Amino acid sequence: MRMFNLLFSRFCYACAVPETVQHTVSSPDGKLVVTIQDVGDGNVQYRVLRGDQMVLDWSALGIRASVPIGAVAITDATDVQQITDEYEQLTAKRRFNTYQANRRVFSLRDAAGRGYDVAFQVSDDGVAFKYIFEDIDDKWIIEEELTSFRFPAKARAWLQPMSTAKTGWEHTNPAYEEHYLQDMAVGTPARTRAGWVYPALFRVDTTWLVITEAALDGRYCATRLRPESQGGEYRIGFPDSREVMLSGGLFPESDGPFASPWRVLAIGSLATIVESNLGLHVAEKAIPEAQQITKPGKASWSWINSKDEFITYEEQRKYIDFAADMNWQYCLIDVNWDRKIGYDRIEELARYAKDKRVGLLLWYNSAGDWNTVSYTPKDRLLTRERRDEEFSRLHAMGIKGVKIDFFGGDGRSVIRYYQEILADAARHGLMVNFHGATLPRGWSRTYPHLMTAEAVRGFEMVTFSQADADRQPTHCTMLPFTRNLFDPMDYTPMNLDQIRTPVTRRTTSAFELATSVLFISGIQHYAESPEGMAKMPEEVKEFLRALPDTWEDVRFIDGYPGHDVVIARKAGSRWYIAGINGEDRDKTVNIDPTRFSGMTQAVMYADTVGRRRICKKDIPFAETTVTMKPNGGFVMVLN
């Protein structure tokens, strides 16, 4: 009788516990498998495997909204749909792109039928998923995302802390301009309560994973990873309540159908990560009016060398001449040009530059009530009426683009401001560069005239601080694996001679030259002066005059985040291989010629005696071993 009662009790318990329902989505090559399960009581989870390797353990899905939604369950799931997308991108690591993935959409509803959908797309290089809110009969405010990413305890992380809102110089944070903390245990708490920025890099044994987001629009806020990650479980976080503009909204909000950004997980080897364009693949397609004005190129820029005092007519004319001599298409005129030069004389400079086949780019303060920066022009872009007036004037003057600085964070109202600027600039035929800004999150595909954005601790910090100069070598070797993976980055690289402040640069000149190839930016603003370039060998200047503006393909050669990186980029029939060494010791790199069929000769630019000297030599492209000097680098051009 006791045995009968025990068996009966177990039978009743099994009847009371709902069966866990699981669904899977695999990559086209079958190597990545995402499993989604409903474990009851509103708990829906997902897991990611790469082969037999668990990359993410069971992690949470879901949202908390202003509308009443009860405990959701998976009520429906579509069949697998194979999707293919092809597009051209002039400001990325690869010009012509093809995206193939398997897609399933899961309906999550409560007992009353209220809820939302979750779409998963799995490609050979990663996973993307987003929340879709279609059954909207009232205003929705998303108050919290429950999304998490739960790593195995042995995983390691390379993360950049998010700066705290309203801190820093003139209260301009957050600006995505901190150093990365490298190779730390998952679960290490952020040093600030603001969390961690994207892209966030992780390693699980031999598998690498990058978390970011894409296809963000003005109905959602930008997100980040929360500061706490107990047990290696990282969660989506929303911005600080102060990251808004003009008393605008913070949280995602809509009274019509909308969606979250894609949660993007690039997964695979380091080569897979570096060669992936997943953060652009899932972005929205390009607006048609922007495509005709997107003209990648290179720019001279006086401010990085001579700072505020030399935003003068004479100095800018000198840098226009510099750009013309180097066959660079643009010259950027920075802060206070409206007061120190004036609109009329800027128009004179624009005509002078046009005669030399150089276009002018002008700096603006984003303005508003979120910072105390006094640089001008200011308060001219806050409304559509003001933007139309200003942008019309610039277009009539022959100005090619604008650099807009000092934005106010990641709240929904700020994100909407970014996109309103982009839409209006496109209508007036102006290219855009955002500084003191958020991560672009795939916007350069949707708005091709967004040529670049900062969102990085760039070279200007090296000119300000010896501590930053000391960390520059390792910092630069982080960027191709993180910040510059998907979005163009205005690091403003390549100071070949010397910094024109009391700071001493630690990198060699060949290291600096290599960054002109390694770093991707639709317009590359170089940190060299006319005086510094005059000291370079003629062969280095000829290399820079002929350097391509757009890359057709990419191959990862070697490297490790924070230590070194070697990448090959293709333009036309040539491959450019560039490497930098982030450590204070010699490094040897082996380059396999079988990866570059038909290439038999190479031109090498490398360090020689002294840290500021570069030598050029012709070599046969056989089995090639390159030794990089401490904090040094090289560029190899294959023919």
XYZ file of C-alpha atoms in Angstrom:
639
model
C 0.000 0.000 0.000
C 2.845 2.419 0.859
C 4.450 1.699 -2.552
C 1.104 2.322 -4.287
C 0.688 5.672 -2.516
C 4.227 6.750 -3.483
C 3.694 5.882 -7.140
C 0.301 7.602 -7.154
C 1.837 10.761 -5.642
C 4.547 10.822 -8.291
C 1.919 10.337 -10.997
C -0.140 13.280 -9.694
C 2.987 15.504 -9.463
C 3.894 14.692 -13.061
C 0.371 15.641 -14.132
C 0.606 18.967 -12.274
C 3.972 20.039 -13.717
C 3.652 21.293 -17.302
C 5.903 19.664 -19.855
C 8.801 21.861 -20.986
C 8.279 22.778 -24.622
C 11.415 23.272 -26.709
C 11.977 24.656 -30.201
C 15.208 24.956 -32.167
C 16.664 27.179 -34.877
C 19.950 26.193 -36.528
C 22.378 28.052 -38.754
C 22.461 27.110 -42.449
C 25.656 25.094 -41.897
C 24.149 23.430 -38.809
C 26.989 24.405 -36.479
C 25.062 26.946 -34.377
C 21.897 25.765 -32.639
C 19.558 27.957 -30.638
C 17.021 26.243 -28.405
C 14.046 28.179 -27.041
C 12.058 26.681 -24.193
C 8.974 27.512 -22.141
C 9.418 26.295 -18.554
C 6.146 27.705 -17.237
C 5.140 30.589 -14.954
C 6.046 33.113 -17.649
C 9.642 31.914 -17.954
C 10.815 31.635 -21.558
C 14.503 30.920 -22.113
C 17.019 30.332 -24.867
C 20.383 28.571 -25.125
C 23.126 28.677 -27.774
C 25.423 25.810 -28.762
C 28.288 25.862 -31.241
C 28.798 22.218 -32.084
C 29.141 20.505 -28.704
C 30.271 23.737 -27.005
C 27.731 25.526 -24.843
C 28.269 29.218 -25.594
C 25.293 30.559 -23.659
C 23.488 28.550 -20.980
C 19.761 28.991 -20.415
C 19.179 32.750 -20.567
C 16.047 34.834 -20.080
C 13.700 36.343 -22.648
C 10.920 38.825 -22.020
C 9.908 42.387 -21.273
C 7.979 44.339 -18.642
C 5.630 46.951 -20.073
C 3.234 49.644 -18.933
C 0.292 47.611 -20.244
C -0.911 44.663 -18.137
C 0.632 41.432 -19.431
C 0.372 38.272 -17.375
C 2.659 35.254 -17.378
C 3.424 34.561 -21.029
C 3.905 31.198 -22.700
C 4.909 30.125 -26.197
C 1.551 29.835 -27.944
C 2.736 29.546 -31.540
C 5.925 29.122 -33.571
C 6.418 29.575 -37.289
C 8.161 27.067 -39.473
C 11.786 27.751 -40.378
C 12.078 30.401 -43.069
C 15.261 30.761 -45.094
C 16.117 34.396 -45.688
C 18.700 36.007 -47.962
C 19.665 39.657 -48.234
C 22.260 41.356 -50.422
C 23.456 44.940 -50.161
C 26.333 47.297 -50.867
C 28.101 49.166 -48.065
C 30.786 51.731 -48.873
C 31.817 52.484 -45.289
C 32.405 48.974 -43.955
C 34.964 46.178 -44.049
C 33.235 44.560 -47.044
C 31.563 46.411 -49.906
C 29.258 43.702 -51.261
C 27.490 41.647 -48.617
C 25.269 38.584 -48.573
C 23.341 37.555 -45.469
C 21.762 34.112 -45.189
C 19.953 32.913 -42.093
C 17.207 30.667 -40.808
C 14.329 32.499 -39.125
C 11.564 31.504 -36.724
C 9.086 33.729 -34.910
C 7.631 32.725 -31.545
C 4.396 34.127 -30.136
C 4.497 34.809 -26.391
C 1.020 35.422 -24.966
C -0.655 35.409 -21.568
C -3.955 33.704 -20.756
C -5.889 36.718 -22.076
C -4.002 36.698 -25.390
C -1.870 39.773 -24.623
C 1.845 39.709 -25.381
C 4.428 40.003 -28.144
C 6.548 37.988 -30.563
C 10.240 37.102 -30.524
C 11.993 36.620 -33.881
C 15.223 34.604 -34.037
C 17.561 34.584 -37.043
C 20.556 32.241 -36.998
C 23.343 32.574 -39.557
C 26.690 30.823 -39.839
C 28.355 33.733 -38.015
C 25.876 34.316 -35.222
C 22.433 34.826 -33.757
C 20.102 37.818 -33.825
C 16.765 38.164 -32.039
C 14.303 40.943 -31.348
C 10.933 41.609 -29.720
C 8.037 42.576 -31.996
C 5.018 44.441 -30.638
C 2.181 44.321 -33.151
C -1.112 44.081 -31.233
C -1.014 47.691 -30.020
C -4.375 49.200 -29.034
C -2.944 51.759 -26.610
C 0.374 53.431 -25.865
C 3.068 50.964 -24.811
C 6.074 51.882 -22.699
C 8.718 49.196 -22.282
C 9.880 49.643 -18.698
C 12.391 46.795 -18.582
C 13.910 44.102 -20.752
C 14.422 40.789 -19.051
C 16.848 39.619 -21.753
C 19.990 38.001 -20.375
C 23.154 36.285 -21.609
C 24.326 33.570 -19.237
C 27.902 32.439 -19.811
C 29.617 29.330 -18.439
C 31.651 30.116 -15.316
C 34.959 29.578 -17.164
C 34.250 32.287 -19.765
C 36.420 35.403 -20.030
C 35.393 38.961 -20.925
C 36.830 42.078 -22.623
C 34.515 44.945 -21.692
C 34.395 48.739 -21.672
C 32.673 50.391 -18.694
C 29.849 52.791 -19.494
C 30.643 56.261 -18.140
C 28.155 57.797 -15.715
C 25.745 60.361 -17.136
C 26.565 64.043 -16.599
C 30.152 63.363 -15.497
C 33.397 64.247 -17.248
C 34.473 67.402 -19.025
C 31.544 69.859 -19.171
C 29.163 67.053 -18.134
C 29.388 65.459 -21.587
C 29.302 61.777 -20.564
C 28.319 59.165 -21.569
C 30.386 59.049 -24.744
C 31.717 55.456 -25.021
C 35.276 56.697 -24.462
C 36.695 54.491 -21.701
C 39.487 51.906 -21.867
C 38.597 48.232 -22.159
C 39.127 45.936 -19.196
C 40.792 42.901 -20.707
C 40.588 39.157 -20.135
C 38.640 39.242 -16.875
C 36.401 36.605 -15.341
C 32.741 36.821 -16.277
C 30.720 38.118 -13.381
C 33.240 40.838 -12.536
C 31.069 43.864 -11.599
C 31.447 47.154 -13.470
C 33.255 49.876 -11.557
C 30.368 52.256 -12.208
C 26.651 51.663 -11.834
C 26.206 52.557 -15.502
C 27.179 49.077 -16.753
C 29.084 47.953 -19.859
C 28.934 49.223 -23.458
C 28.569 47.344 -26.727
C 30.229 45.660 -28.473
C 31.023 43.361 -25.555
C 33.561 40.591 -26.259
C 33.644 37.155 -24.554
C 35.547 33.892 -24.963
C 34.317 30.415 -24.017
C 37.250 28.036 -24.562
C 37.983 28.438 -28.301
C 34.666 30.103 -29.134
C 34.368 33.888 -29.203
C 31.141 35.853 -28.866
C 30.378 39.551 -29.321
C 27.167 41.153 -28.028
C 25.804 44.312 -29.628
C 22.518 45.674 -30.960
C 21.345 46.918 -34.353
C 18.365 48.515 -36.116
C 17.677 50.949 -33.289
C 15.087 53.617 -34.129
C 13.604 56.626 -32.352
C 10.874 54.623 -30.618
C 13.393 52.686 -28.514
C 16.301 53.677 -26.301
C 19.829 52.414 -26.748
C 20.720 49.755 -24.213
C 23.807 48.407 -22.484
C 24.749 45.522 -20.214
C 23.903 46.075 -16.560
C 26.793 46.483 -14.091
C 26.014 43.350 -12.094
C 26.455 39.904 -13.699
C 26.204 37.402 -10.877
C 27.105 33.903 -11.961
C 28.193 35.164 -15.379
C 24.655 36.218 -16.366
C 24.645 39.628 -18.084
C 21.339 41.468 -18.500
C 20.103 44.200 -20.804
C 19.982 47.571 -19.083
C 18.284 50.859 -19.959
C 19.936 54.299 -19.790
C 20.257 56.607 -16.811
C 17.160 58.794 -16.327
C 19.308 61.869 -17.080
C 20.123 60.673 -20.613
C 17.307 62.608 -22.254
C 16.990 65.906 -24.102
C 14.595 68.811 -23.640
C 12.538 66.883 -21.080
C 12.054 64.141 -23.644
C 11.341 60.469 -23.102
C 13.726 57.856 -21.764
C 12.056 54.465 -22.199
C 10.899 52.791 -25.426
C 7.423 54.037 -26.299
C 4.924 53.738 -29.130
C 1.189 53.868 -29.787
C 1.581 51.766 -32.932
C 3.399 48.583 -33.965
C 7.129 48.683 -33.240
C 10.078 46.454 -32.365
C 13.156 46.385 -30.185
C 16.587 46.569 -31.779
C 18.074 43.258 -32.785
C 20.109 41.630 -30.022
C 23.154 40.606 -32.072
C 25.506 37.778 -31.077
C 28.415 37.206 -33.462
C 29.796 33.747 -32.643
C 32.735 31.675 -33.813
C 36.496 31.827 -34.114
C 38.316 35.138 -33.951
C 38.420 35.026 -37.749
C 34.644 34.601 -37.883
C 34.153 37.553 -35.532
C 36.542 39.903 -37.343
C 35.189 39.033 -40.799
C 31.506 39.178 -39.787
C 29.182 42.025 -40.764
C 26.255 40.691 -38.732
C 25.677 44.040 -37.033
C 24.981 45.536 -40.471
C 23.192 42.517 -41.944
C 20.172 42.959 -39.671
C 20.071 46.765 -39.877
C 17.306 48.440 -41.865
C 17.882 48.986 -45.574
C 19.335 52.272 -46.826
C 17.146 55.314 -47.283
C 17.314 56.105 -51.019
C 18.025 59.843 -50.737
C 21.319 59.196 -48.896
C 22.997 56.903 -51.380
C 23.919 59.594 -53.923
C 25.732 61.768 -51.371
C 27.810 58.993 -49.769
C 31.377 59.598 -50.916
C 34.034 57.949 -48.725
C 37.469 59.485 -48.491
C 40.152 60.961 -46.270
C 40.489 64.298 -44.537
C 43.082 66.653 -43.142
C 42.215 68.144 -39.755
C 44.068 70.941 -38.002
C 42.477 70.702 -34.541
C 44.137 67.385 -33.621
C 47.498 69.138 -33.896
C 47.016 72.865 -33.229
C 43.784 72.803 -31.140
C 41.293 75.646 -30.602
C 43.639 78.605 -31.030
C 44.390 77.806 -34.667
C 40.879 77.571 -36.069
C 41.836 80.491 -38.271
C 41.478 81.304 -41.954
C 45.206 80.937 -42.600
C 45.563 77.626 -40.749
C 42.572 76.087 -42.516
C 43.864 77.203 -45.896
C 47.151 75.479 -45.051
C 45.280 72.239 -44.251
C 43.261 72.511 -47.464
C 46.556 72.691 -49.345
C 47.754 69.716 -47.309
C 44.699 67.645 -48.288
C 45.123 68.599 -51.944
C 48.787 67.612 -51.928
C 47.940 64.227 -50.361
C 45.066 63.543 -52.770
C 42.633 63.569 -49.828
C 39.074 64.580 -50.567
C 38.170 66.581 -47.459
C 39.332 69.083 -44.850
C 37.551 69.316 -41.482
C 37.248 72.735 -39.807
C 36.519 72.319 -36.111
C 35.126 74.325 -33.164
C 34.284 78.021 -33.147
C 34.745 78.493 -36.901
C 31.633 80.681 -36.974
C 33.248 83.177 -34.574
C 36.917 82.898 -35.531
C 36.462 82.733 -39.314
C 32.800 83.492 -40.008
C 30.330 82.229 -42.585
C 31.468 84.569 -45.366
C 35.126 83.606 -45.151
C 34.209 79.916 -44.737
C 32.408 80.245 -48.051
C 35.613 81.711 -49.491
C 37.524 78.716 -48.151
C 34.937 76.371 -49.656
C 35.477 77.919 -53.089
C 39.257 77.781 -52.640
C 39.020 74.119 -51.592
C 36.739 73.251 -54.513
C 39.316 74.576 -56.953
C 41.768 72.119 -55.390
C 39.234 69.234 -55.489
C 38.801 69.292 -51.701
C 35.453 69.460 -49.887
C 34.935 71.186 -46.529
C 33.400 69.605 -43.440
C 32.197 71.835 -40.563
C 31.881 71.203 -36.806
C 28.698 71.830 -34.768
C 27.711 71.635 -31.107
C 24.621 69.438 -30.728
C 23.558 71.944 -28.017
C 20.491 71.529 -25.840
C 20.200 71.384 -22.079
C 22.337 68.284 -21.447
C 25.837 69.812 -21.308
C 27.552 73.098 -20.598
C 29.931 73.158 -23.577
C 30.306 76.709 -24.905
C 31.836 75.837 -28.289
C 29.922 77.170 -31.278
C 28.018 76.973 -33.617
C 25.434 76.004 -31.021
C 21.632 75.737 -30.852
C 21.285 75.630 -34.629
C 20.218 72.012 -35.003
C 17.677 71.513 -32.207
C 14.521 71.727 -34.318
C 13.688 70.771 -37.856
C 13.079 74.414 -38.770
C 16.550 75.418 -37.535
C 18.182 72.414 -39.230
C 16.499 73.183 -42.537
C 17.692 76.772 -42.368
C 21.264 75.850 -41.422
C 21.629 72.873 -43.730
C 20.213 74.842 -46.666
C 22.777 77.558 -46.041
C 25.633 75.041 -45.863
C 24.540 73.304 -49.046
C 24.450 76.639 -50.869
C 27.978 77.390 -49.589
C 29.267 74.119 -51.046
C 29.874 72.399 -47.693
C 30.004 68.600 -47.986
C 29.267 67.457 -44.457
C 28.918 68.197 -40.752
C 30.585 66.894 -37.607
C 28.145 67.155 -34.691
C 29.480 66.804 -31.155
C 28.505 66.375 -27.487
C 25.245 64.424 -27.477
C 23.234 63.665 -24.372
C 23.248 59.900 -23.896
C 21.086 56.965 -24.936
C 17.503 57.804 -23.950
C 14.769 57.459 -26.550
C 14.489 61.219 -27.107
C 18.233 61.471 -27.843
C 18.080 58.535 -30.254
C 15.195 60.239 -32.046
C 17.298 63.424 -32.290
C 20.153 61.527 -33.954
C 17.826 60.076 -36.552
C 16.051 63.355 -37.233
C 19.450 64.944 -37.914
C 20.357 62.115 -40.271
C 17.083 62.358 -42.183
C 17.312 66.145 -42.550
C 20.995 66.074 -43.540
C 20.185 63.572 -46.282
C 17.489 65.866 -47.698
C 20.059 68.666 -47.913
C 22.851 66.560 -49.394
C 25.163 66.594 -46.369
C 27.277 63.774 -44.965
C 27.383 63.335 -41.178
C 29.952 62.514 -38.499
C 28.762 62.112 -34.878
C 31.197 62.875 -32.045
C 30.793 62.681 -28.284
C 28.174 60.191 -29.354
C 26.595 56.808 -28.944
C 27.587 53.651 -30.829
C 25.962 53.836 -34.305
C 24.385 50.343 -34.028
C 24.129 49.662 -37.760
C 22.896 53.159 -38.707
C 25.580 53.463 -41.381
C 23.640 50.931 -43.457
C 20.284 52.670 -43.015
C 21.812 56.128 -43.389
C 24.810 55.597 -45.712
C 25.753 59.283 -45.419
C 26.620 58.657 -41.748
C 30.259 58.374 -42.703
C 31.654 57.754 -39.251
C 31.124 58.240 -35.524
C 33.436 58.533 -32.559
C 32.177 56.394 -29.636
C 35.789 55.453 -28.925
C 38.665 56.657 -26.819
C 40.366 58.119 -29.828
C 43.709 59.646 -30.677
C 42.747 63.043 -29.276
C 43.038 61.487 -25.798
C 46.616 60.495 -26.615
C 47.406 64.149 -27.323
C 45.992 65.174 -23.935
C 47.513 62.608 -21.583
C 50.744 60.631 -21.230
C 48.739 57.901 -19.492
C 46.627 57.515 -22.626
C 49.732 57.556 -24.819
C 51.205 54.781 -22.676
C 48.085 52.646 -23.167
C 47.585 53.401 -26.848
C 49.333 50.275 -28.216
C 47.165 47.775 -26.334
C 44.047 49.922 -26.731
C 44.416 50.016 -30.514
C 44.741 46.234 -30.681
C 41.342 45.958 -28.950
C 39.420 48.035 -31.478
C 39.251 45.693 -34.528
C 37.746 43.053 -32.201
C 35.213 45.386 -30.552
C 34.256 48.965 -31.418
C 35.197 48.795 -35.122
C 33.696 45.367 -35.795
C 30.517 46.557 -37.512
C 30.294 50.343 -37.373
C 32.642 52.968 -38.864
C 34.902 54.478 -36.193
C 36.373 57.972 -36.096
C 39.467 57.176 -34.038
C 41.328 59.820 -36.104
C 44.443 57.677 -36.553
C 47.934 57.976 -37.957
C 50.314 60.435 -36.366
C 53.535 59.538 -38.187
C 55.898 62.158 -36.818
C 55.160 63.383 -33.308
C 52.411 64.709 -31.090
C 52.458 68.504 -30.927
C 51.824 68.630 -27.183
C 54.131 67.670 -24.272
C 53.000 64.027 -24.638
C 55.435 61.388 -25.986
C 53.914 58.801 -28.324
C 54.802 55.155 -27.518
C 53.926 53.661 -30.890
C 56.310 53.536 -33.842
C 55.606 55.299 -37.118
C 54.943 51.965 -38.860
C 52.348 51.144 -36.162
C 50.669 54.461 -36.948
C 50.787 53.825 -40.699
C 49.157 50.427 -40.200
C 46.142 52.013 -38.492
C 45.293 53.715 -41.798
C 44.418 50.217 -43.073
C 43.262 48.497 -39.878
C 40.658 51.064 -38.814
C 37.468 51.460 -40.843
C 35.871 54.888 -41.282
C 33.838 56.290 -44.162
C 35.889 59.464 -43.882
C 39.254 58.892 -42.211
C 40.415 62.048 -40.422
C 44.164 61.758 -40.114
C 46.105 63.027 -37.102
C 49.130 64.205 -39.063
C 50.172 67.779 -39.767
C 51.669 69.226 -42.964
C 54.958 69.701 -41.077
C 54.994 66.091 -39.886
C 54.124 64.664 -43.286
C 56.956 66.696 -44.850
C 59.417 64.613 -42.808
C 58.136 61.316 -44.203
C 59.842 59.528 -47.112
C 58.239 60.174 -50.481
C 57.287 56.482 -50.787
C 55.183 56.751 -47.602
C 53.388 59.810 -48.957
C 52.761 58.020 -52.267
C 51.336 55.047 -50.363
C 48.885 57.349 -48.558
C 47.921 59.192 -51.736
C 46.959 55.899 -53.378
C 45.343 54.216 -50.350
C 41.804 53.030 -51.248
C 38.720 54.762 -49.832
C 36.532 51.623 -49.874
C 37.362 48.014 -49.034
C 35.894 45.075 -50.939
C 36.808 42.197 -48.627
C 38.540 41.293 -45.366
C 40.572 38.389 -43.989
C 41.750 37.896 -40.449
C 45.399 36.786 -40.367
C 46.430 36.667 -36.724
C 46.066 38.367 -33.386
C 44.604 38.392 -29.908
C 42.551 41.199 -28.303
C 44.778 43.649 -26.465
C 48.000 42.020 -27.694
C 48.276 42.272 -31.482
C 46.226 42.142 -34.656
C 46.953 41.476 -38.343
C 44.185 41.933 -40.932
C 44.126 41.853 -44.749
C 41.819 44.144 -46.727
C 41.157 43.963 -50.463
C 40.665 46.795 -52.947
C 40.574 46.063 -56.667
C 43.187 43.431 -57.440
C 45.373 44.256 -54.428
C 45.454 43.067 -50.862
C 46.710 45.309 -48.059
C 47.925 43.439 -44.978
C 48.396 45.559 -41.852
C 49.555 44.567 -38.388
C 50.202 46.278 -35.061
C 51.929 45.032 -31.915
C 50.329 46.110 -28.641
C 53.136 44.800 -26.461
C 56.633 46.017 -25.616
C 58.405 43.010 -27.169
C 59.076 41.650 -30.641
C 56.279 39.643 -32.282
C 56.561 37.271 -35.250
C 53.687 36.743 -37.695
C 53.540 34.077 -40.382
C 51.524 34.940 -43.494
C 50.387 32.031 -45.653
C 50.587 32.941 -49.377
C 48.106 30.203 -50.311
C 45.342 32.400 -48.846
C 46.073 35.000 -51.546
C 45.986 33.152 -54.839
C 47.918 34.717 -57.712
C 49.880 37.140 -55.514
C 53.630 36.755 -56.069
C 55.140 40.117 -55.105
C 54.790 42.373 -52.080
C 55.805 45.848 -51.025
C 56.590 46.096 -47.321
C 56.441 49.237 -45.169
C 57.961 48.536 -41.774
C 59.945 49.987 -38.888
C 63.631 50.576 -39.290
C 66.265 52.208 -37.076
C 64.526 54.697 -34.813
C 60.837 54.761 -33.866
C 59.897 57.484 -36.331
C 61.384 55.986 -39.467
C 59.666 53.751 -42.015
C 61.444 51.786 -44.707
C 59.971 50.418 -47.921
C 61.242 47.269 -49.585
C 60.090 44.949 -52.361
C 59.965 41.282 -51.406
C 58.818 38.058 -53.067
C 55.536 36.908 -51.555
C 56.458 33.373 -50.628
C 56.095 31.897 -47.122
C 56.471 35.228 -45.344
C 57.512 35.848 -41.764
C 57.170 39.374 -40.413
C 58.697 40.553 -37.153
C 56.914 43.471 -35.537
C 59.013 45.626 -33.251
C 57.792 46.463 -29.720
C 54.698 48.666 -30.127
C 55.478 48.554 -33.842
C 53.685 47.539 -36.993
C 53.802 47.031 -40.745
C 51.830 47.292 -43.965
C 52.287 44.873 -46.856
C 50.751 45.504 -50.287
C 50.309 42.393 -52.433
C 50.385 42.568 -56.231
